[in-house]
CSV table of C-alpha atoms and ligand atoms in Angstrom, one decimal:
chain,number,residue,atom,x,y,z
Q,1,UNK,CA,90.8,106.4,94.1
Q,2,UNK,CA,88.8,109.8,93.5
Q,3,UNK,CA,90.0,112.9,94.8
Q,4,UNK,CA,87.3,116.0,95.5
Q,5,UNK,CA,88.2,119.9,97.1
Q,6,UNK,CA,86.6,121.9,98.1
Q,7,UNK,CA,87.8,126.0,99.1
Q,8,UNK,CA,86.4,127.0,102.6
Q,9,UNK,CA,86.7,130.4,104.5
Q,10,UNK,CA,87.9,129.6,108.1
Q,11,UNK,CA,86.4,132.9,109.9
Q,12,UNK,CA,88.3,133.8,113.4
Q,13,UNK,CA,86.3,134.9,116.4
Q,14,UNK,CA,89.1,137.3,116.9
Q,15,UNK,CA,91.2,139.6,114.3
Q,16,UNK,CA,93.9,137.6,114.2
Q,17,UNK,CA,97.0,139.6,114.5
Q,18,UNK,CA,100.6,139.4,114.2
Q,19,UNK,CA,103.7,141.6,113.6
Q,20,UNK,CA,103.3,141.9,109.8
Q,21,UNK,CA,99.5,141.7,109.7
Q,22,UNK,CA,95.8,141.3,111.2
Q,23,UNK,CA,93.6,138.8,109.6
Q,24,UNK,CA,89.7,138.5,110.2
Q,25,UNK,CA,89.5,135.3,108.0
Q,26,UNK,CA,91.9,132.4,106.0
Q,27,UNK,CA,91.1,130.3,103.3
Q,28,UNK,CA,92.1,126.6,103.5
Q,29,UNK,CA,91.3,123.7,100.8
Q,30,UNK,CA,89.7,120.2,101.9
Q,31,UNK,CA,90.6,117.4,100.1
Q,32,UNK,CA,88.7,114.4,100.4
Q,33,UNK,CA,89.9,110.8,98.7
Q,34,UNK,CA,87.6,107.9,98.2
Q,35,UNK,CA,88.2,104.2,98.0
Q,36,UNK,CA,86.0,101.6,98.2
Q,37,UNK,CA,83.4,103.2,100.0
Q,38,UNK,CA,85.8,104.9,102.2
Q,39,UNK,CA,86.8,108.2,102.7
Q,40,UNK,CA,89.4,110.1,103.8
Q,41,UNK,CA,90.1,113.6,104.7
Q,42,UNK,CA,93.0,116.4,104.0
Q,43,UNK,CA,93.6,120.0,104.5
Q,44,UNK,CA,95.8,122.3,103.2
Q,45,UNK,CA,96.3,126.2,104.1
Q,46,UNK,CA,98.7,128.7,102.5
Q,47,UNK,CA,100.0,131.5,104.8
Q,48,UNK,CA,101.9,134.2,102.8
Q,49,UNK,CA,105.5,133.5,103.6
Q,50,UNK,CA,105.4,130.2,102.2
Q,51,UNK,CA,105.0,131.4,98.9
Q,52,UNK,CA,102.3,129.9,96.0
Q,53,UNK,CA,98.3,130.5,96.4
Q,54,UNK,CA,95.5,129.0,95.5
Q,55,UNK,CA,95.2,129.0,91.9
Q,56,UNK,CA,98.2,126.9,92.3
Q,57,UNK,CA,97.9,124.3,94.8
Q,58,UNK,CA,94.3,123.8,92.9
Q,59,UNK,CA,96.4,123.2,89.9
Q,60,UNK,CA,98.2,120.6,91.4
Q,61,UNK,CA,95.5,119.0,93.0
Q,62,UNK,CA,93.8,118.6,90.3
Q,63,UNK,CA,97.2,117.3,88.7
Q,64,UNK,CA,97.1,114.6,91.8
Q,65,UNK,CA,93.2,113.6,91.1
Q,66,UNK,CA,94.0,112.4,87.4
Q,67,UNK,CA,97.5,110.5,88.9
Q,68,UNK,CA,95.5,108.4,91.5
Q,69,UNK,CA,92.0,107.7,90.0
Q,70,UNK,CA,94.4,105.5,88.1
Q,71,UNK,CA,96.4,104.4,90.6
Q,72,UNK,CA,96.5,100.6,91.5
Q,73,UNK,CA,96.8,101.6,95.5
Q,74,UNK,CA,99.6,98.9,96.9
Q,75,UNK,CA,100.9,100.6,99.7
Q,76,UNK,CA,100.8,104.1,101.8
Q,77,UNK,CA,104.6,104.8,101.0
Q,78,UNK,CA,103.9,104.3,97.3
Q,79,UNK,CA,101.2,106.5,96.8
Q,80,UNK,CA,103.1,109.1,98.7
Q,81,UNK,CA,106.5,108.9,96.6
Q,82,UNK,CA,104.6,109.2,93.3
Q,83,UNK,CA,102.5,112.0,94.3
Q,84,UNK,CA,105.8,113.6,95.7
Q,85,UNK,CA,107.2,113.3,92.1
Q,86,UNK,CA,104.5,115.0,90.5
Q,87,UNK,CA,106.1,118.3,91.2
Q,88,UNK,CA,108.6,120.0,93.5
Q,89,UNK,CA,107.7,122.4,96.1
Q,90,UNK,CA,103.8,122.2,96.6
Q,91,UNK,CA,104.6,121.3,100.3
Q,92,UNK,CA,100.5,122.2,101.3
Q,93,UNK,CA,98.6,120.7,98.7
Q,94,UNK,CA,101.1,117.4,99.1
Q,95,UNK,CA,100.3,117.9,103.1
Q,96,UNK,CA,96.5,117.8,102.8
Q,97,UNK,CA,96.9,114.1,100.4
Q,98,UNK,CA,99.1,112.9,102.7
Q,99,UNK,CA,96.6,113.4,105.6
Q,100,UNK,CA,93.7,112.2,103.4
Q,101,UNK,CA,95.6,109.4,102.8
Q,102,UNK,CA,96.8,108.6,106.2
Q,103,UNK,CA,93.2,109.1,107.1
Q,104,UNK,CA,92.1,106.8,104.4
Q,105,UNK,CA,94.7,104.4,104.8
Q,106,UNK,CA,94.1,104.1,108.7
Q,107,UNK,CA,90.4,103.4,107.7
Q,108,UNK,CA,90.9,100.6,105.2
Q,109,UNK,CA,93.7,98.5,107.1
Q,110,UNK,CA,92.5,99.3,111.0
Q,111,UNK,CA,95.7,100.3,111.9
Q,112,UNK,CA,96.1,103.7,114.0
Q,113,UNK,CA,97.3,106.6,112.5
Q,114,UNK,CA,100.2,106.5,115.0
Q,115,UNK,CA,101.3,103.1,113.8
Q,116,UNK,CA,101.1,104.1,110.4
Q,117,UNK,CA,103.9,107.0,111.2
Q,118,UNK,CA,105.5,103.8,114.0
Q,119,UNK,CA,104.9,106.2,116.7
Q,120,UNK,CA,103.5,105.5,120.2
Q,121,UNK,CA,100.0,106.1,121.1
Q,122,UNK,CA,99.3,110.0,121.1
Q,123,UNK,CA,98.6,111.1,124.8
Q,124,UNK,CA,96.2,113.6,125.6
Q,125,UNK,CA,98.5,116.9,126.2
Q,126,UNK,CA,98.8,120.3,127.5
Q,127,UNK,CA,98.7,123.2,124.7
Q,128,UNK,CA,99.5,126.7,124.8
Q,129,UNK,CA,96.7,129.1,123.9
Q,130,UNK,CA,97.9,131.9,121.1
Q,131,UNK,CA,96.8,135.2,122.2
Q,132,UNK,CA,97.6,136.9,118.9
Q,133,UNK,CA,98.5,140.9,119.5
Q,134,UNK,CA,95.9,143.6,120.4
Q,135,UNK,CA,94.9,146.3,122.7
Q,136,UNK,CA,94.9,146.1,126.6
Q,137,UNK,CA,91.5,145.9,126.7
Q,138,UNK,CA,91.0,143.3,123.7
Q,139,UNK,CA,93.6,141.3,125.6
Q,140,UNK,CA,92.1,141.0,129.2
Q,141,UNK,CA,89.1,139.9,127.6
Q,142,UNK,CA,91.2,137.2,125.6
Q,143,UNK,CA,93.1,136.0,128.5
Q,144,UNK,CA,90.0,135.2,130.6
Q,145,UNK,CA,88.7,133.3,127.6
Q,146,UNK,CA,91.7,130.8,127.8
Q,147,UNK,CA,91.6,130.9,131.5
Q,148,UNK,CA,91.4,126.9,130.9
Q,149,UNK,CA,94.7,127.3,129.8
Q,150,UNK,CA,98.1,126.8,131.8
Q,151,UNK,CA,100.4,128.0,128.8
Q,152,UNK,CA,100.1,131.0,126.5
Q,153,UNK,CA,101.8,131.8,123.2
Q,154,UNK,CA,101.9,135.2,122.4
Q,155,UNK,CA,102.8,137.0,119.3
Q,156,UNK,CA,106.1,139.3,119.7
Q,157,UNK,CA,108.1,141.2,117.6
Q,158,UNK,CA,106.5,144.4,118.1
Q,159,UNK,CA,108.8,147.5,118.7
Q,160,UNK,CA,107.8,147.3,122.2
Q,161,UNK,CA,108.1,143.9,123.3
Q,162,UNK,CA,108.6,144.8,127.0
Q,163,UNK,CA,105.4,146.7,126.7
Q,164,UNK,CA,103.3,144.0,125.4
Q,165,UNK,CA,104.7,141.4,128.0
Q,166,UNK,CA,104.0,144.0,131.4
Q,167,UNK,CA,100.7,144.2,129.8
Q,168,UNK,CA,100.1,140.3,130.0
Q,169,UNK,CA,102.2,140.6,133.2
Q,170,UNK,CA,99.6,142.9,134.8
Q,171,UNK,CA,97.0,140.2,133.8
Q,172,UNK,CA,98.4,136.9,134.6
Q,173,UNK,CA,101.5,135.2,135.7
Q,174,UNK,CA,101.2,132.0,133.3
Q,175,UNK,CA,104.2,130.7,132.0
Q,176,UNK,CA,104.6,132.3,127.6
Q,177,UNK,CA,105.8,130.6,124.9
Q,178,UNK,CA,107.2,134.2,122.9
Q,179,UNK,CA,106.4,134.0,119.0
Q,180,UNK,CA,108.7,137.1,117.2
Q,181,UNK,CA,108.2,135.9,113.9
Q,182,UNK,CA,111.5,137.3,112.9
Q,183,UNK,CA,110.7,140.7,114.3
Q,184,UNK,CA,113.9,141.5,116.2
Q,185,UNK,CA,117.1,142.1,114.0
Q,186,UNK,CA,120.2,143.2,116.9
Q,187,UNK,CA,121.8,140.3,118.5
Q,188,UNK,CA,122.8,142.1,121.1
Q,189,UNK,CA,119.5,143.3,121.9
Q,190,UNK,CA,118.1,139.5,121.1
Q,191,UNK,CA,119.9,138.7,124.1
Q,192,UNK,CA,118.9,141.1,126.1
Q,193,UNK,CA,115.7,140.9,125.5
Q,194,UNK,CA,115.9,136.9,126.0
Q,195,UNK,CA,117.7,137.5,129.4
Q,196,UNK,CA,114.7,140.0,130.4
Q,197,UNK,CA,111.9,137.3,129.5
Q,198,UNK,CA,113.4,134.7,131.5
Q,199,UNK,CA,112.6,136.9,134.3
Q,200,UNK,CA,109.4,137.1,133.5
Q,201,UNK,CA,108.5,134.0,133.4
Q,202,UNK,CA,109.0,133.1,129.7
Q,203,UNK,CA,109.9,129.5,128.5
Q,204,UNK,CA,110.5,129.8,125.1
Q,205,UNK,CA,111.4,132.0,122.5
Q,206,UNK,CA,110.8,131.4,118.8
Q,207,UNK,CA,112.2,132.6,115.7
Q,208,UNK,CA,113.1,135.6,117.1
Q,209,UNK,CA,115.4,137.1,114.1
Q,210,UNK,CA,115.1,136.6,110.3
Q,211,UNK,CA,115.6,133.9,108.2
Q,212,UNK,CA,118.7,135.2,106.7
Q,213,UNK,CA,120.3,136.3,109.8
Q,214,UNK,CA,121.5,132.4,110.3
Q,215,UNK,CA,125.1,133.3,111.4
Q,216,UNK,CA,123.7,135.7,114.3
Q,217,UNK,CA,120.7,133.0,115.4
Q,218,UNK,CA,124.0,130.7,115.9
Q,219,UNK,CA,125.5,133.7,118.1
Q,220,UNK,CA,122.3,134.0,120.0
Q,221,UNK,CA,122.1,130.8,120.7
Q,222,UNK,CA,125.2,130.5,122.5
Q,223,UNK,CA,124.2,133.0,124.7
Q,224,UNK,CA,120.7,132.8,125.3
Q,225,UNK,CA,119.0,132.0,128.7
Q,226,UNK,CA,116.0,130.4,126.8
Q,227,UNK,CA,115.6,127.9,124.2
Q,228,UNK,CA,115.2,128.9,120.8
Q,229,UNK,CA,112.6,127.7,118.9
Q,230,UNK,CA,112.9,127.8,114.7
Q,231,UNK,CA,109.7,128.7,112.7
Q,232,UNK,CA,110.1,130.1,109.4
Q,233,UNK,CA,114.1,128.8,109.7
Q,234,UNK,CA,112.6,125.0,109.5
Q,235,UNK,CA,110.8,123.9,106.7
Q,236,UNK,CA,112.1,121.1,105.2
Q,237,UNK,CA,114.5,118.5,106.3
Q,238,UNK,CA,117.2,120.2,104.0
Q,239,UNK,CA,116.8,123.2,106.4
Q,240,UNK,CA,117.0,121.1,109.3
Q,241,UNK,CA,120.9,120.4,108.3
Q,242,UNK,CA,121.1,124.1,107.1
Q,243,UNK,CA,120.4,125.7,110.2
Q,244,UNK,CA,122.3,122.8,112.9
Q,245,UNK,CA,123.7,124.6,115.8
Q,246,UNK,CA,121.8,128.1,115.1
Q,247,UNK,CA,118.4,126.3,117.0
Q,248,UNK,CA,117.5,124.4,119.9
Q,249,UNK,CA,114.5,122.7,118.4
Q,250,UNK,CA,112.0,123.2,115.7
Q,251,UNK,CA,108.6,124.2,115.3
Q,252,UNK,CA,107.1,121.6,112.9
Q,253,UNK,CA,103.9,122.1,110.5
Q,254,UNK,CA,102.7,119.7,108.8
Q,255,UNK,CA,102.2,123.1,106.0
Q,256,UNK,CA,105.6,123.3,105.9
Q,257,UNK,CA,106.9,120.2,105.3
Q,258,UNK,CA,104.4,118.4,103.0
Q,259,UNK,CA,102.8,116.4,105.5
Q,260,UNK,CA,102.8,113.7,108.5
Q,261,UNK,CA,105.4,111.0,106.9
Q,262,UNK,CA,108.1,113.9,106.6
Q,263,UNK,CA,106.9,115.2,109.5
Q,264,UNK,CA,107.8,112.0,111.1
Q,265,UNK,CA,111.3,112.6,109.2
Q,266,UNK,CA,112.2,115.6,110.1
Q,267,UNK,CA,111.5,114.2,114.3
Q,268,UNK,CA,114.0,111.6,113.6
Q,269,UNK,CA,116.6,114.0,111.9
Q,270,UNK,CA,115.7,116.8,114.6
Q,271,UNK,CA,116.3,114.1,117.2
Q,272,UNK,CA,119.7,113.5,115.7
Q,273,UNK,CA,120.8,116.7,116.2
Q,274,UNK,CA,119.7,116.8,119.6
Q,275,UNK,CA,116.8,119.4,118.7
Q,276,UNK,CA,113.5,120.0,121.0
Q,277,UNK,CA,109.9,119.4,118.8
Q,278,UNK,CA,107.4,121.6,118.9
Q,279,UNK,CA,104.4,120.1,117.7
Q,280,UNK,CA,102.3,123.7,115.6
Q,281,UNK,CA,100.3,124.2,113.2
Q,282,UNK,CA,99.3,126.6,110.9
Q,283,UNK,CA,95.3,128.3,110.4
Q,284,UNK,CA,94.3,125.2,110.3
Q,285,UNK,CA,90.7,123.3,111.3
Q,286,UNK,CA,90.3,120.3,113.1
Q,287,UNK,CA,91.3,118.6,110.1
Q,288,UNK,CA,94.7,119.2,109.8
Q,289,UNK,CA,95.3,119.2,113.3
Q,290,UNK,CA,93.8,116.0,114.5
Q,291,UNK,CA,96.6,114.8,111.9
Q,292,UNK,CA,99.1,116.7,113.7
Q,293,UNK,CA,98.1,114.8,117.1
Q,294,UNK,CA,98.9,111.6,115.9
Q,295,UNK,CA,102.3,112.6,116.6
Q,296,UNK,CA,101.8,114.2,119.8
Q,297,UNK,CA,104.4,111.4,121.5
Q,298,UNK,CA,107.0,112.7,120.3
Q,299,UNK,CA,106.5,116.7,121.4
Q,300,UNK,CA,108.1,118.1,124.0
Q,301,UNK,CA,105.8,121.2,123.5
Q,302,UNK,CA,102.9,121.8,121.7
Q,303,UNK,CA,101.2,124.5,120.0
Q,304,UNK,CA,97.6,122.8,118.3
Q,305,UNK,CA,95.2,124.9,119.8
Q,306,UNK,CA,94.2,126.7,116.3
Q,307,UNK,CA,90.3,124.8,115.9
Q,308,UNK,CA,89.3,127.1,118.6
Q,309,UNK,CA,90.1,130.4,117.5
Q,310,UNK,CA,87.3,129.8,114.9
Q,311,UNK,CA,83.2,130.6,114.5
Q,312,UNK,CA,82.9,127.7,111.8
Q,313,UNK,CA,85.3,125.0,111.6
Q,314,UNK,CA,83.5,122.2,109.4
Q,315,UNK,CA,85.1,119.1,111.0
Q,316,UNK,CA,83.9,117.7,114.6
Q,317,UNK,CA,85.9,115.2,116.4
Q,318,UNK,CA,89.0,117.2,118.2
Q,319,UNK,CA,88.0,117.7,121.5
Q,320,UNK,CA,90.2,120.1,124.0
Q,321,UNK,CA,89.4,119.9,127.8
Q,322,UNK,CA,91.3,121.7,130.4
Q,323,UNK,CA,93.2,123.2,128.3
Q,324,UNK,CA,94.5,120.2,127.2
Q,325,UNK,CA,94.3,118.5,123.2
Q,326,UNK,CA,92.7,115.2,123.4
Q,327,UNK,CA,93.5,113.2,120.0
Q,328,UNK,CA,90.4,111.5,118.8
Q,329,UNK,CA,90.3,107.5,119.1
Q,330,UNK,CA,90.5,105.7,115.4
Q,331,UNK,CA,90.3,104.8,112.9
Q,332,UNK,CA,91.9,107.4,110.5
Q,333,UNK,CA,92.0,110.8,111.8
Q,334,UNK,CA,88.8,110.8,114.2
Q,335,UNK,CA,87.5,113.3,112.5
Q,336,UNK,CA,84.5,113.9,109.9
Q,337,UNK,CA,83.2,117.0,107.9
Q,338,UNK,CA,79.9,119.1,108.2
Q,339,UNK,CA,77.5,116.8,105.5
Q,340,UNK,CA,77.7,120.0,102.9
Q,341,UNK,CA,81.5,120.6,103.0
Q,342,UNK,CA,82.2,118.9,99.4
Q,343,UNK,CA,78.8,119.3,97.8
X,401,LIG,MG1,105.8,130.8,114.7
């Protein structure tokens, strides 16, 4: 099996802004593995917070390209334990070869991607829109651009979140999904805050305080009048049992967890504990999310809507009508590269 990548430069048609930061661009890595005259495709992307960069996940890339142009491929599972024991950690660059190889694997045995990960067909689903932060202006224009959308994520944690929400409020009445990204740090003022959104028409509220403030996220969620959705809290599976009873679902990227067989995992786990799944991604392109859909059965809400924010994502195939995601037909992901991607 040979492995290429390839760095890209995901431009955004909009400065892309949250509590900590504004971007105007994100760099992601394409993997693409061949077999037999077959080939399948990966991503991986590396927001800040998850640590390592690019340097790094090259590193181990290129680590996984001498491991499998030797390997005798036998089955998917295989191929994914032994590139999980290369090295810990590394949760995107083991992401993007475990979509490559889902892709790939898909293409060589027929089977959906869906089956591969033994979960029902994906239906075609409503997402919410992100409307990351800005100015009134900036945002009117943004909101009539997702006019084809019925939900709206919007990014929170701003020292005036009341603000920012009469703003939308003055705008449109659709129902929010409220990112904080950790930005609120007073429980008492969580729940207050929480209490006030329901009001106003707000479903959701995720990862509204800090990682580390576990014991007051259990507190909160006791009292809250919303579900609380974790982000940064829910990695791994090992944070899934770390942060039980502190949540009342999960936000799950395939960037986080290394991919669409833990991702699978971690929905089984979550389920366990009685948790809601939100089905998100990272910056990602088509790529990564068309991976992401293969799950979409199992969401109860969904956040893929990131292949639209940009002027130049290099795969086709995702297609979004009405506001809603519509996973692409088989095999493999459904989706292929611009011809000069890995030239
Ligand atoms: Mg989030």
């Amino acid at each position: 099996m040979h492995l290429q990548y390839s760095t890209y430069r995901l431009l955004f048609r909009h400065p892309f802004g949250v509590s900590s930061n504004t971007r105007h661009e994100t760099e992601t890595i394409f993997v693409k593995l061949v077999l037999n005259g077959l080939a399948g495709y990966g991503e991986a992307c590396l927001p800040q917070y998850l640590g390592g960069d690019v340097t790094q996940l090259c590193a181990f890339l290129d680590k996984a390209g001498k491991l499998l142009a030797n390997h005798k491929f036998k089955s998917l599972a295989d191929t994914l334990n032994e590139l999980a024991a290369l090295e810990e950690g590394n949760h995107a660059a083991k992401a993007a070869l475990d979509i490559a190889l889902h892709d790939l694997y898909s293409k060589q045995t027929g089977l959906p991607v869906h089956e591969l990960l033994n979960a029902q067909p994906p239906p075609t689903t409503y997402t919410a829109h992100t409307i990351a932060l800005d100015n009134i202006e900036k945002l009117e224009q943004k909101l009539i651009e997702a006019s084809d959308f019925s939900i709206l994520k919007i990014k929170a944690g701003t020292g005036d979140d009341k603000k920012l929400i009469r703003n939308i409020r003055k705008l449109t009445y659709k129902p929010l999904y409220v990112d904080v990204n950790q930005g609120w740090k007073d429980r008492h003022q969580v729940i207050d805050m929480i209490g006030w959104m329901r009001e106003q028409n707000v479903v959701l509220v995720e990862q509204p305080m800090p990682v580390q403030m576990l014991d007051e996220m259990a507190w909160v969620k006791e009292k809250s009048a919303l579900p609380i959705i974790a982000d940064e809290s829910a990695r791994t599976i090992d944070d899934l049992r770390k942060i039980k009873g502190a949540f009342n679902g999960i936000n799950l990227k395939l960037m986080k967890c290394g991919g669409l067989k833990a991702a699978k995992e971690l929905i089984t786990e979550a389920r366990l504990q009685g948790m809601k799944i939100m089905l998100g991604c990272m910056a990602e392109s088509s790529c990564g999310v068309a991976a992401m859909s293969k799950l979409l059965s199992c969401a109860d809400f969904v956040d893929l809507d990131a292949p639209l924010l940009y002027r130049n994502d290099p795969f086709s195939g995702l297609n979004y009508s009405g506001g809603r995601i519509i996973p692409a037909s088989g095999p493999g992901l459904g989706v292929s590269p611009a011809e000069n991607l890995f030239s």
